Amino acid sequence: MALENQSIIVKKVVEEGGHGHHGGAWKVAYADFVTAMMAFFLLLWLLSTASKDTLKGLAEFFSDAQQNRGQPGGVGGVLEGITVTPFEPIQPETSSPFTFQLSVPMGEERQDMEPTFALDLSEEWGSDADRRRQQTGEVERFEAARERQQFRAAEEAIREALERSPDLQAYRQNLRIEQTPEGLRIEILDQERTPMFPVGSDRMYPVLHRLLQVVAAAVRDLPNRLSIRGHTDARPFPPGADMDNWKLSANRANAARRVLIEAGVPPERVAEVVGRADTEPLVPEDPMDARNRRISIVLLTRAHGPARAEDTKPSGSAGDGGAALLPDPGTTAGPDKAPPAPTEERGH
């Protein structure tokens, strides 16, 4: 009876301590899965960047591989079939590090074919040559921008010099400056009442001498070459004359060259001295216009500058003995005199 009246006691025992290691096999499986997905999407990306011809060749390559399965390959017997050679040795990089090639010879019956599959990603990533060309282009653009800035500074220096000189302010209309693809073009023009040369002569008036000195001071420290060109109007010389517009324009350009060199421009900076006669009129609708008679000084860009500077002496020039000066019309000789009185010179 005593045993039947005993109660059953259930005791819950809680073990103290950390949990045991549950294992890391799932991490390995997950890493394999991520790697496989990365390879899969990389393959999709490579196929999307390949051209149609490459994809067609790849499809034909694997189709032919299935048709030739079982034919004699590298060895016979149980192992006969397709022989896959190791990858070709890595060649030195010539175009892009993202270009690779897989060559798979397919046995004796496929020796005449070229089972080569190549993916060229140079268009996507750019080759070394492309990068070099891009860097060269950036340097050229930087140099061109700096050159234009130097040309603007030279133009401002010339205009400021005319503004500061009371004697030269009256000749601002005789000066024409513009930036062209060839370079900075500085032109000293004749006007109806303010000529730079006497009719038919290459002996300049002192005012032109002073204007050329202003130009020389603005450009003599720049590295660019100079092209000096003479222009005349269309007025012809009389028959039998020893002079014509070609010789006259060349002699006037050479006289301007001598003044520029005397004013400090290094002689090697002069790339050419050219006479253009009346072939390039500034006012084409009026070949006899006074503005067609002018001296053009072009500060050449590096792209247009000749490879070698040449001092050209046109026939009939006065040599290098210095520029020949005449007194300004209506004044006495001397570069410091007042502006000339109005004249009505026209021609050449």
mmCIF file of C-alpha atoms in Angstrom:
data_model
loop_
_atom_site.group_PDB
_atom_site.id
_atom_site.type_symbol
_atom_site.label_atom_id
_atom_site.label_comp_id
_atom_site.label_asym_id
_atom_site.label_seq_id
_atom_site.Cartn_x
_atom_site.Cartn_y
_atom_site.Cartn_z
ATOM 1 C CA MET A 1 0.000 0.000 0.000
ATOM 2 C CA ALA A 2 2.825 2.366 0.790
ATOM 3 C CA LEU A 3 4.279 1.898 -2.649
ATOM 4 C CA GLU A 4 0.969 2.601 -4.339
ATOM 5 C CA ASN A 5 0.596 5.982 -2.563
ATOM 6 C CA GLN A 6 4.021 7.314 -3.681
ATOM 7 C CA SER A 7 3.926 10.274 -6.147
ATOM 8 C CA ILE A 8 5.984 10.367 -9.354
ATOM 9 C CA ILE A 9 8.393 13.298 -9.436
ATOM 10 C CA VAL A 10 9.708 14.474 -12.874
ATOM 11 C CA LYS A 11 12.800 16.636 -12.651
ATOM 12 C CA LYS A 12 13.905 18.800 -15.601
ATOM 13 C CA VAL A 13 17.664 19.093 -15.856
ATOM 14 C CA VAL A 14 19.008 22.120 -17.802
ATOM 15 C CA GLU A 15 22.558 21.689 -18.967
ATOM 16 C CA GLU A 16 24.768 24.726 -18.707
ATOM 17 C CA GLY A 17 27.371 25.638 -21.339
ATOM 18 C CA GLY A 18 27.636 26.773 -25.001
ATOM 19 C CA HIS A 19 26.035 25.149 -27.963
ATOM 20 C CA GLY A 20 27.988 22.706 -29.974
ATOM 21 C CA HIS A 21 29.330 23.346 -33.484
ATOM 22 C CA HIS A 22 26.604 22.864 -36.069
ATOM 23 C CA GLY A 23 29.008 22.447 -39.015
ATOM 24 C CA GLY A 24 29.864 24.691 -42.047
ATOM 25 C CA ALA A 25 29.081 22.495 -45.040
ATOM 26 C CA TRP A 26 26.371 24.935 -46.180
ATOM 27 C CA LYS A 27 28.966 27.667 -46.579
ATOM 28 C CA VAL A 28 30.946 25.579 -49.029
ATOM 29 C CA ALA A 29 27.807 24.799 -50.996
ATOM 30 C CA TYR A 30 26.801 28.468 -51.021
ATOM 31 C CA ALA A 31 30.249 29.549 -52.210
ATOM 32 C CA ASP A 32 30.091 27.001 -55.037
ATOM 33 C CA PHE A 33 26.655 28.299 -56.001
ATOM 34 C CA VAL A 34 27.798 31.937 -56.064
ATOM 35 C CA THR A 35 30.872 31.016 -58.116
ATOM 36 C CA ALA A 36 28.739 29.117 -60.607
ATOM 37 C CA MET A 37 26.324 32.036 -60.947
ATOM 38 C CA MET A 38 29.201 34.451 -61.472
ATOM 39 C CA ALA A 39 30.634 32.225 -64.196
ATOM 40 C CA PHE A 40 27.193 31.918 -65.791
ATOM 41 C CA PHE A 41 26.594 35.661 -65.951
ATOM 42 C CA LEU A 42 30.156 36.250 -67.150
ATOM 43 C CA LEU A 43 29.483 33.818 -69.994
ATOM 44 C CA LEU A 44 26.250 35.650 -70.840
ATOM 45 C CA TRP A 45 28.116 38.957 -70.885
ATOM 46 C CA LEU A 46 30.847 37.595 -73.135
ATOM 47 C CA LEU A 47 28.265 36.208 -75.549
ATOM 48 C CA SER A 48 26.374 39.499 -75.613
ATOM 49 C CA THR A 49 29.522 41.425 -76.583
ATOM 50 C CA ALA A 50 30.571 38.996 -79.308
ATOM 51 C CA SER A 51 29.735 39.783 -82.934
ATOM 52 C CA LYS A 52 27.286 37.752 -85.008
ATOM 53 C CA ASP A 53 30.132 36.224 -87.025
ATOM 54 C CA THR A 54 31.861 35.087 -83.842
ATOM 55 C CA LEU A 55 28.666 33.510 -82.473
ATOM 56 C CA LYS A 56 28.000 31.789 -85.788
ATOM 57 C CA GLY A 57 31.523 30.388 -85.870
ATOM 58 C CA LEU A 58 31.174 29.220 -82.270
ATOM 59 C CA ALA A 59 27.903 27.416 -83.050
ATOM 60 C CA GLU A 60 29.405 25.720 -86.109
ATOM 61 C CA PHE A 61 32.447 24.764 -84.082
ATOM 62 C CA PHE A 62 30.466 22.849 -81.456
ATOM 63 C CA SER A 63 28.097 21.371 -84.072
ATOM 64 C CA ASP A 64 31.066 19.966 -85.965
ATOM 65 C CA ALA A 65 32.471 18.665 -82.694
ATOM 66 C CA GLN A 66 29.302 16.625 -82.092
ATOM 67 C CA GLN A 67 29.357 15.224 -85.646
ATOM 68 C CA ASN A 68 32.996 14.165 -85.360
ATOM 69 C CA ARG A 69 32.611 12.537 -81.948
ATOM 70 C CA GLY A 70 34.000 9.001 -82.008
ATOM 71 C CA GLN A 71 36.337 9.554 -84.952
ATOM 72 C CA PRO A 72 40.038 8.904 -84.412
ATOM 73 C CA GLY A 73 41.646 11.692 -82.464
ATOM 74 C CA GLY A 74 44.842 11.821 -80.499
ATOM 75 C CA VAL A 75 44.747 8.194 -79.355
ATOM 76 C CA GLY A 76 42.843 5.077 -80.353
ATOM 77 C CA GLY A 77 40.821 2.490 -78.532
ATOM 78 C CA VAL A 78 38.522 3.416 -75.725
ATOM 79 C CA LEU A 79 39.884 6.947 -75.533
ATOM 80 C CA GLU A 80 39.505 7.773 -79.206
ATOM 81 C CA GLY A 81 37.538 10.954 -79.938
ATOM 82 C CA ILE A 82 38.368 14.635 -79.777
ATOM 83 C CA THR A 83 41.882 15.611 -78.830
ATOM 84 C CA VAL A 84 42.094 18.850 -76.923
ATOM 85 C CA THR A 85 45.532 20.369 -76.730
ATOM 86 C CA PRO A 86 46.577 22.670 -73.907
ATOM 87 C CA PHE A 87 46.156 26.404 -74.330
ATOM 88 C CA GLU A 88 48.713 28.163 -76.451
ATOM 89 C CA PRO A 89 51.492 29.922 -74.527
ATOM 90 C CA ILE A 90 50.603 33.432 -73.487
ATOM 91 C CA GLN A 91 52.090 35.896 -75.950
ATOM 92 C CA PRO A 92 53.323 39.377 -74.980
ATOM 93 C CA GLU A 93 50.442 41.802 -74.777
ATOM 94 C CA THR A 94 50.122 43.782 -78.003
ATOM 95 C CA SER A 95 46.669 45.245 -78.011
ATOM 96 C CA SER A 96 44.558 44.598 -74.945
ATOM 97 C CA PRO A 97 44.883 42.461 -71.811
ATOM 98 C CA PHE A 98 41.249 41.391 -72.323
ATOM 99 C CA THR A 99 41.770 39.503 -75.600
ATOM 100 C CA PHE A 100 42.154 35.747 -75.377
ATOM 101 C CA GLN A 101 42.219 32.922 -77.898
ATOM 102 C CA LEU A 102 41.273 29.248 -77.629
ATOM 103 C CA SER A 103 42.633 26.859 -80.257
ATOM 104 C CA VAL A 104 41.252 23.301 -80.432
ATOM 105 C CA PRO A 105 42.695 21.013 -83.187
ATOM 106 C CA MET A 106 40.063 18.420 -84.078
ATOM 107 C CA GLY A 107 42.021 15.504 -85.505
ATOM 108 C CA GLU A 108 43.366 14.462 -88.899
ATOM 109 C CA GLU A 109 40.188 15.250 -90.828
ATOM 110 C CA ARG A 110 40.069 18.850 -89.530
ATOM 111 C CA GLN A 111 43.664 19.901 -90.152
ATOM 112 C CA ASP A 112 42.583 22.200 -93.003
ATOM 113 C CA MET A 113 40.233 24.162 -90.787
ATOM 114 C CA GLU A 114 40.951 26.866 -88.271
ATOM 115 C CA PRO A 115 38.921 25.986 -85.169
ATOM 116 C CA THR A 116 39.865 29.190 -83.421
ATOM 117 C CA PHE A 117 37.473 31.010 -81.147
ATOM 118 C CA ALA A 118 38.519 34.481 -80.070
ATOM 119 C CA LEU A 119 36.774 37.208 -78.161
ATOM 120 C CA ASP A 120 38.288 40.631 -78.630
ATOM 121 C CA LEU A 121 37.253 43.089 -75.960
ATOM 122 C CA SER A 122 39.573 45.830 -77.145
ATOM 123 C CA GLU A 123 36.614 47.837 -78.409
ATOM 124 C CA GLU A 124 35.095 47.711 -74.935
ATOM 125 C CA TRP A 125 38.225 48.403 -72.920
ATOM 126 C CA GLY A 126 40.494 50.165 -75.438
ATOM 127 C CA SER A 127 43.926 49.069 -76.585
ATOM 128 C CA ASP A 128 47.247 50.576 -75.591
ATOM 129 C CA ALA A 129 47.429 52.338 -78.956
ATOM 130 C CA ASP A 130 43.972 53.835 -78.395
ATOM 131 C CA ARG A 131 44.997 55.068 -74.963
ATOM 132 C CA ARG A 132 48.166 56.590 -76.366
ATOM 133 C CA ARG A 133 46.187 58.308 -79.115
ATOM 134 C CA GLN A 134 43.731 59.618 -76.554
ATOM 135 C CA GLN A 135 46.536 60.983 -74.381
ATOM 136 C CA THR A 136 48.184 62.567 -77.431
ATOM 137 C CA GLY A 137 44.889 64.180 -78.397
ATOM 138 C CA GLU A 138 44.458 65.602 -74.912
ATOM 139 C CA VAL A 139 47.969 67.071 -74.993
ATOM 140 C CA GLU A 140 47.318 68.606 -78.420
ATOM 141 C CA ARG A 141 44.049 70.141 -77.243
ATOM 142 C CA PHE A 142 45.796 71.586 -74.197
ATOM 143 C CA GLU A 143 48.581 73.044 -76.356
ATOM 144 C CA ALA A 144 46.044 74.523 -78.793
ATOM 145 C CA ALA A 145 44.120 76.165 -75.942
ATOM 146 C CA ARG A 146 47.309 77.624 -74.481
ATOM 147 C CA GLU A 147 48.315 78.850 -77.940
ATOM 148 C CA ARG A 148 44.993 80.638 -78.425
ATOM 149 C CA GLN A 149 45.430 82.288 -75.036
ATOM 150 C CA GLN A 150 48.898 83.513 -76.054
ATOM 151 C CA PHE A 151 47.477 84.865 -79.315
ATOM 152 C CA ARG A 152 44.780 86.785 -77.440
ATOM 153 C CA ALA A 153 47.428 88.250 -75.134
ATOM 154 C CA ALA A 154 49.507 89.370 -78.145
ATOM 155 C CA GLU A 155 46.452 90.984 -79.751
ATOM 156 C CA GLU A 156 45.627 92.863 -76.548
ATOM 157 C CA ALA A 157 49.245 94.025 -76.227
ATOM 158 C CA ILE A 158 49.179 95.489 -79.753
ATOM 159 C CA ARG A 159 45.884 97.297 -79.213
ATOM 160 C CA GLU A 160 46.991 98.668 -75.837
ATOM 161 C CA ALA A 161 50.232 99.965 -77.385
ATOM 162 C CA LEU A 162 48.240 101.866 -80.015
ATOM 163 C CA GLU A 163 45.964 103.321 -77.341
ATOM 164 C CA ARG A 164 48.929 104.503 -75.265
ATOM 165 C CA SER A 165 50.612 106.253 -78.202
ATOM 166 C CA PRO A 166 48.928 109.540 -79.193
ATOM 167 C CA ASP A 167 50.710 109.492 -82.560
ATOM 168 C CA LEU A 168 49.475 105.985 -83.435
ATOM 169 C CA GLN A 169 45.876 106.263 -82.274
ATOM 170 C CA ALA A 170 44.934 107.738 -85.646
ATOM 171 C CA TYR A 171 46.112 104.527 -87.343
ATOM 172 C CA ARG A 172 43.934 102.050 -85.464
ATOM 173 C CA GLN A 173 41.807 101.614 -88.591
ATOM 174 C CA ASN A 174 44.929 100.562 -90.487
ATOM 175 C CA LEU A 175 45.336 97.526 -88.241
ATOM 176 C CA ARG A 176 43.285 94.353 -88.611
ATOM 177 C CA ILE A 177 43.824 91.382 -86.245
ATOM 178 C CA GLU A 178 41.973 88.071 -86.268
ATOM 179 C CA GLN A 179 42.495 84.491 -85.159
ATOM 180 C CA THR A 180 42.284 81.970 -87.991
ATOM 181 C CA PRO A 181 42.869 78.194 -88.182
ATOM 182 C CA GLU A 182 46.299 79.048 -89.590
ATOM 183 C CA GLY A 183 47.217 81.294 -86.676
ATOM 184 C CA LEU A 184 47.015 84.903 -85.493
ATOM 185 C CA ARG A 185 46.821 87.132 -88.578
ATOM 186 C CA ILE A 186 47.972 90.737 -88.125
ATOM 187 C CA GLU A 187 47.384 92.928 -91.179
ATOM 188 C CA ILE A 188 48.529 96.513 -91.685
ATOM 189 C CA LEU A 189 46.302 98.023 -94.366
ATOM 190 C CA ASP A 190 46.461 101.023 -96.596
ATOM 191 C CA GLN A 191 43.598 103.486 -96.283
ATOM 192 C CA GLU A 192 42.683 106.086 -98.874
ATOM 193 C CA ARG A 193 44.253 108.902 -96.857
ATOM 194 C CA THR A 194 46.857 106.949 -94.887
ATOM 195 C CA PRO A 195 49.063 104.813 -97.177
ATOM 196 C CA MET A 196 51.866 102.658 -95.806
ATOM 197 C CA PHE A 197 54.003 102.686 -98.993
ATOM 198 C CA PRO A 198 54.343 105.166 -101.845
ATOM 199 C CA VAL A 199 52.853 104.116 -105.167
ATOM 200 C CA GLY A 200 54.961 101.381 -106.795
ATOM 201 C CA SER A 201 57.679 101.464 -104.094
ATOM 202 C CA ASP A 202 58.845 99.179 -101.295
ATOM 203 C CA ARG A 203 60.271 102.078 -99.252
ATOM 204 C CA MET A 204 57.870 102.315 -96.326
ATOM 205 C CA TYR A 205 56.651 105.418 -94.573
ATOM 206 C CA PRO A 206 57.826 105.860 -90.935
ATOM 207 C CA VAL A 207 54.345 105.167 -89.588
ATOM 208 C CA LEU A 208 54.503 101.619 -90.963
ATOM 209 C CA HIS A 209 57.946 101.265 -89.397
ATOM 210 C CA ARG A 210 56.481 102.180 -86.005
ATOM 211 C CA LEU A 211 53.488 99.866 -86.408
ATOM 212 C CA LEU A 212 55.811 96.974 -87.249
ATOM 213 C CA GLN A 213 57.853 97.729 -84.134
ATOM 214 C CA VAL A 214 54.671 97.489 -82.033
ATOM 215 C CA VAL A 215 53.868 94.128 -83.629
ATOM 216 C CA ALA A 216 57.420 92.875 -83.042
ATOM 217 C CA ALA A 217 57.283 93.793 -79.348
ATOM 218 C CA ALA A 218 54.102 91.718 -78.951
ATOM 219 C CA VAL A 219 55.260 88.567 -80.772
ATOM 220 C CA ARG A 220 59.038 88.368 -80.374
ATOM 221 C CA ASP A 221 58.922 86.302 -77.158
ATOM 222 C CA LEU A 222 56.489 83.700 -78.505
ATOM 223 C CA PRO A 223 57.832 80.434 -79.964
ATOM 224 C CA ASN A 224 55.606 80.431 -83.066
ATOM 225 C CA ARG A 225 56.990 80.881 -86.579
ATOM 226 C CA LEU A 226 56.070 83.909 -88.678
ATOM 227 C CA SER A 227 54.754 84.046 -92.221
ATOM 228 C CA ILE A 228 55.141 87.510 -93.782
ATOM 229 C CA ARG A 229 53.085 88.218 -96.908
ATOM 230 C CA GLY A 230 52.798 91.229 -99.166
ATOM 231 C CA HIS A 231 49.638 92.132 -101.093
ATOM 232 C CA THR A 232 48.890 94.757 -103.739
ATOM 233 C CA ASP A 233 45.795 95.967 -105.503
ATOM 234 C CA ALA A 234 45.002 95.120 -109.121
ATOM 235 C CA ARG A 235 46.491 98.245 -110.699
ATOM 236 C CA PRO A 236 48.969 97.031 -113.349
ATOM 237 C CA PHE A 237 52.382 98.468 -114.082
ATOM 238 C CA PRO A 238 52.933 99.992 -117.515
ATOM 239 C CA PRO A 239 54.213 97.635 -120.236
ATOM 240 C CA GLY A 240 57.980 97.172 -120.228
ATOM 241 C CA ALA A 241 58.410 98.184 -116.579
ATOM 242 C CA ASP A 242 61.062 96.361 -114.550
ATOM 243 C CA MET A 243 58.593 95.974 -111.679
ATOM 244 C CA ASP A 244 55.300 94.112 -111.417
ATOM 245 C CA ASN A 245 52.868 93.392 -108.597
ATOM 246 C CA TRP A 246 54.558 90.075 -107.776
ATOM 247 C CA LYS A 247 57.974 91.657 -107.240
ATOM 248 C CA LEU A 248 56.493 94.660 -105.476
ATOM 249 C CA SER A 249 54.508 92.574 -102.979
ATOM 250 C CA ALA A 250 57.520 90.333 -102.294
ATOM 251 C CA ASN A 251 59.832 93.311 -101.777
ATOM 252 C CA ARG A 252 57.383 94.957 -99.388
ATOM 253 C CA ALA A 253 57.070 91.726 -97.393
ATOM 254 C CA ASN A 254 60.847 91.471 -97.200
ATOM 255 C CA ALA A 255 61.096 95.094 -96.039
ATOM 256 C CA ALA A 256 58.651 94.256 -93.248
ATOM 257 C CA ARG A 257 60.786 91.231 -92.333
ATOM 258 C CA ARG A 258 63.863 93.418 -91.918
ATOM 259 C CA VAL A 259 62.020 95.800 -89.589
ATOM 260 C CA LEU A 260 60.742 92.914 -87.438
ATOM 261 C CA ILE A 261 64.246 91.471 -87.106
ATOM 262 C CA GLU A 262 65.667 94.891 -86.236
ATOM 263 C CA ALA A 263 62.978 95.151 -83.539
ATOM 264 C CA GLY A 264 64.081 91.922 -81.851
ATOM 265 C CA VAL A 265 62.329 89.041 -83.625
ATOM 266 C CA PRO A 266 64.874 86.183 -84.008
ATOM 267 C CA PRO A 267 65.658 85.590 -87.709
ATOM 268 C CA GLU A 268 65.062 81.845 -87.373
ATOM 269 C CA ARG A 269 61.466 82.560 -86.396
ATOM 270 C CA VAL A 270 60.695 83.786 -89.915
ATOM 271 C CA ALA A 271 59.288 80.788 -91.757
ATOM 272 C CA GLU A 272 58.536 82.430 -95.100
ATOM 273 C CA VAL A 273 58.441 85.755 -96.902
ATOM 274 C CA VAL A 274 55.892 85.673 -99.701
ATOM 275 C CA GLY A 275 54.572 88.063 -102.327
ATOM 276 C CA ARG A 276 50.938 87.380 -103.257
ATOM 277 C CA ALA A 277 50.453 90.322 -105.664
ATOM 278 C CA ASP A 278 46.710 90.944 -106.177
ATOM 279 C CA THR A 279 45.645 87.271 -105.935
ATOM 280 C CA GLU A 280 44.146 87.513 -102.419
ATOM 281 C CA PRO A 281 42.239 90.809 -102.237
ATOM 282 C CA LEU A 282 40.772 91.807 -98.906
ATOM 283 C CA VAL A 283 37.898 93.495 -100.769
ATOM 284 C CA PRO A 284 37.180 91.141 -103.697
ATOM 285 C CA GLU A 285 34.296 93.251 -105.029
ATOM 286 C CA ASP A 286 36.681 96.193 -105.569
ATOM 287 C CA PRO A 287 40.163 95.027 -106.695
ATOM 288 C CA MET A 288 41.391 98.644 -106.667
ATOM 289 C CA ASP A 289 40.356 99.285 -103.050
ATOM 290 C CA ALA A 290 43.189 100.716 -100.943
ATOM 291 C CA ARG A 291 42.666 98.057 -98.252
ATOM 292 C CA ASN A 292 43.854 95.394 -100.683
ATOM 293 C CA ARG A 293 47.334 96.903 -100.340
ATOM 294 C CA ARG A 294 48.567 95.441 -97.081
ATOM 295 C CA ILE A 295 51.237 93.532 -95.178
ATOM 296 C CA SER A 296 50.064 90.319 -93.478
ATOM 297 C CA ILE A 297 52.029 88.873 -90.569
ATOM 298 C CA VAL A 298 50.705 85.449 -89.552
ATOM 299 C CA LEU A 299 51.803 84.003 -86.231
ATOM 300 C CA LEU A 300 51.534 80.362 -87.277
ATOM 301 C CA THR A 301 50.133 77.676 -85.021
ATOM 302 C CA ARG A 302 52.360 74.688 -84.317
ATOM 303 C CA ALA A 303 50.174 72.593 -86.603
ATOM 304 C CA HIS A 304 50.700 74.957 -89.556
ATOM 305 C CA GLY A 305 54.261 76.082 -88.871
ATOM 306 C CA PRO A 306 56.821 74.720 -91.376
ATOM 307 C CA ALA A 307 59.320 72.181 -90.106
ATOM 308 C CA ARG A 308 62.252 74.430 -90.944
ATOM 309 C CA ALA A 309 62.544 78.189 -90.883
ATOM 310 C CA GLU A 310 63.791 79.774 -94.097
ATOM 311 C CA ASP A 311 64.775 83.344 -94.791
ATOM 312 C CA THR A 312 63.593 84.013 -98.302
ATOM 313 C CA LYS A 313 65.073 86.949 -100.180
ATOM 314 C CA PRO A 314 62.773 87.862 -103.071
ATOM 315 C CA SER A 315 64.346 89.089 -106.262
ATOM 316 C CA GLY A 316 64.757 92.817 -106.364
ATOM 317 C CA SER A 317 64.882 93.156 -102.568
ATOM 318 C CA ALA A 318 67.075 95.661 -100.865
ATOM 319 C CA GLY A 319 69.046 92.999 -99.017
ATOM 320 C CA ASP A 320 69.508 93.116 -95.268
ATOM 321 C CA GLY A 321 70.880 96.603 -94.984
ATOM 322 C CA GLY A 322 67.856 97.819 -93.037
ATOM 323 C CA ALA A 323 64.449 99.098 -94.056
ATOM 324 C CA ALA A 324 64.386 102.052 -96.414
ATOM 325 C CA LEU A 325 62.237 104.877 -95.045
ATOM 326 C CA LEU A 326 60.585 107.801 -96.759
ATOM 327 C CA PRO A 327 59.141 110.813 -94.994
ATOM 328 C CA ASP A 328 55.450 110.504 -94.311
ATOM 329 C CA PRO A 329 53.341 112.358 -96.878
ATOM 330 C CA GLY A 330 53.360 116.030 -95.957
ATOM 331 C CA THR A 331 55.934 115.601 -93.123
ATOM 332 C CA THR A 332 59.655 115.436 -92.643
ATOM 333 C CA ALA A 333 61.405 112.123 -92.162
ATOM 334 C CA GLY A 334 61.559 110.555 -88.745
ATOM 335 C CA PRO A 335 59.520 107.994 -86.848
ATOM 336 C CA ASP A 336 58.576 110.419 -84.070
ATOM 337 C CA LYS A 337 56.829 113.003 -86.213
ATOM 338 C CA ALA A 338 53.115 113.695 -86.211
ATOM 339 C CA PRO A 339 50.713 111.682 -88.417
ATOM 340 C CA PRO A 340 50.873 112.547 -92.117
ATOM 341 C CA ALA A 341 48.513 114.936 -93.779
ATOM 342 C CA PRO A 342 45.707 113.342 -95.843
ATOM 343 C CA THR A 343 46.711 112.254 -99.328
ATOM 344 C CA GLU A 344 44.879 110.776 -102.299
ATOM 345 C CA GLU A 345 47.269 107.980 -103.255
ATOM 346 C CA ARG A 346 45.682 105.053 -105.094
ATOM 347 C CA GLY A 347 47.234 102.019 -106.721
ATOM 348 C CA HIS A 348 49.791 99.280 -106.015
#
